[in-house]
Short mmCIF file of C-alpha atoms in Angstrom, two decimals:
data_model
loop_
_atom_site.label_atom_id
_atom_site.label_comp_id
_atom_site.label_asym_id
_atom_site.label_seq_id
_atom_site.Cartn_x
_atom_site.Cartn_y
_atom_site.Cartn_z
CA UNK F 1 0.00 0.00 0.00
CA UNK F 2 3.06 2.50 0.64
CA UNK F 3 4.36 1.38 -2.45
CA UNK F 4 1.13 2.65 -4.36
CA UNK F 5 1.17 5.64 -2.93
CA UNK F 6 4.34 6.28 -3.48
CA UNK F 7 4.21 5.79 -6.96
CA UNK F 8 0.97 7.93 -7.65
CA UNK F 9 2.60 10.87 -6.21
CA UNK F 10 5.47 10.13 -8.32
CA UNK F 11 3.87 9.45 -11.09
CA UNK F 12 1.80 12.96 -9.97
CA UNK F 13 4.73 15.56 -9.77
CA UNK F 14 6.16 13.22 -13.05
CA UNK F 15 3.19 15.01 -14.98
CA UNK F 16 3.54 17.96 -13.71
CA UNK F 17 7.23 18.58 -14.70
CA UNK F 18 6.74 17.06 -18.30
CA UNK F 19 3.76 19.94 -18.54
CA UNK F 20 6.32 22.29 -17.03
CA UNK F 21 8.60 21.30 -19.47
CA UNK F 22 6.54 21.51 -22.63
CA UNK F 23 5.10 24.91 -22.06
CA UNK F 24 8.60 26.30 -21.04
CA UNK F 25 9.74 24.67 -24.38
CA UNK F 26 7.23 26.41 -26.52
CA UNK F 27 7.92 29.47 -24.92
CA UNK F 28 11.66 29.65 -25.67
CA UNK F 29 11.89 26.58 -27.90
CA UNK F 30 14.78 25.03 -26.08
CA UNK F 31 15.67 21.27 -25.10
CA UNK F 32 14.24 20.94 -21.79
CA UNK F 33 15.20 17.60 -19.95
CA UNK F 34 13.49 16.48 -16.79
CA UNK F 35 15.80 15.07 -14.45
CA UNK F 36 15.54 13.91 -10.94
CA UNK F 37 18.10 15.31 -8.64
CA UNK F 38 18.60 14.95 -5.25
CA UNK F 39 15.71 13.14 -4.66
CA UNK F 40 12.95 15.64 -6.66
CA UNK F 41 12.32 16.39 -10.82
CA UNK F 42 14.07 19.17 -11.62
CA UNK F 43 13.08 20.49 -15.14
CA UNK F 44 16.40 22.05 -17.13
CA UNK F 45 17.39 23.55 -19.97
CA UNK F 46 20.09 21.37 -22.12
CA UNK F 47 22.13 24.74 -22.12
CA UNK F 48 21.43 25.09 -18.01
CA UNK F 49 23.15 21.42 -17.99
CA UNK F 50 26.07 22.68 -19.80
CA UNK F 51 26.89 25.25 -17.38
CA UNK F 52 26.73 22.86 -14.50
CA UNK F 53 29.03 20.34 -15.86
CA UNK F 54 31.47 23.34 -16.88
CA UNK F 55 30.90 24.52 -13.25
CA UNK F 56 32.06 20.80 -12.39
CA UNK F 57 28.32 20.65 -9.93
CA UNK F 58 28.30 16.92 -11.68
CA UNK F 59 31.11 14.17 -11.33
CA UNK F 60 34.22 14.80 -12.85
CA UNK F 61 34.01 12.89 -15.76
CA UNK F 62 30.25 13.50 -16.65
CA UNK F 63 29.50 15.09 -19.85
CA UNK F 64 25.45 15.85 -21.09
CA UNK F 65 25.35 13.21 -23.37
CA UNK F 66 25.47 11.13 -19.91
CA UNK F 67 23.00 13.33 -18.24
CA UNK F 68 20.42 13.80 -21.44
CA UNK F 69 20.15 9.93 -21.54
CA UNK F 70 19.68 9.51 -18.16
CA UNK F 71 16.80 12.41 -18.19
CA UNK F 72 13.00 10.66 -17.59
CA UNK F 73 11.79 12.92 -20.66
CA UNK F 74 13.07 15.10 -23.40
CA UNK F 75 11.04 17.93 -25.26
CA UNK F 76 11.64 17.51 -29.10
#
């Protein structure tokens, strides 16, 4: 039963940040990725992921390619 509920509000706040995404997408028409970060969806810009990697906020190593196919949606 935790498990269920714990997956609708996932699958809740998952919705909401692939709507967040979209609209943010038509606005500017940039990539947006939805990622989940410490625990919650964070909804970025692929040029917002660029500057954290340069800012070296991911692993050393990491590059976007890693991060963008690791991201739980992708705007087109």
């Amino acid at each position: 039963m935790y498990r269920l509920m714990k997956d609708i509000i996932f699958g809740l706040r998952f919705k909401r940040a692939v709507k967040r995404a979209d609209s943010l997408h038509n606005i500017t028409h940039r990539k947006y990725l939805v990622l989940v970060i410490n625990k919650k969806l964070e909804v970025l810009s692929k040029q917002e992921v660029r500057k954290l990697v340069a800012n070296g906020i991911f692993r050393k190593g990491t590059t976007v390619g890693d991060i963008e196919r690791k991201a739980l949606y992708i705007t087109l």
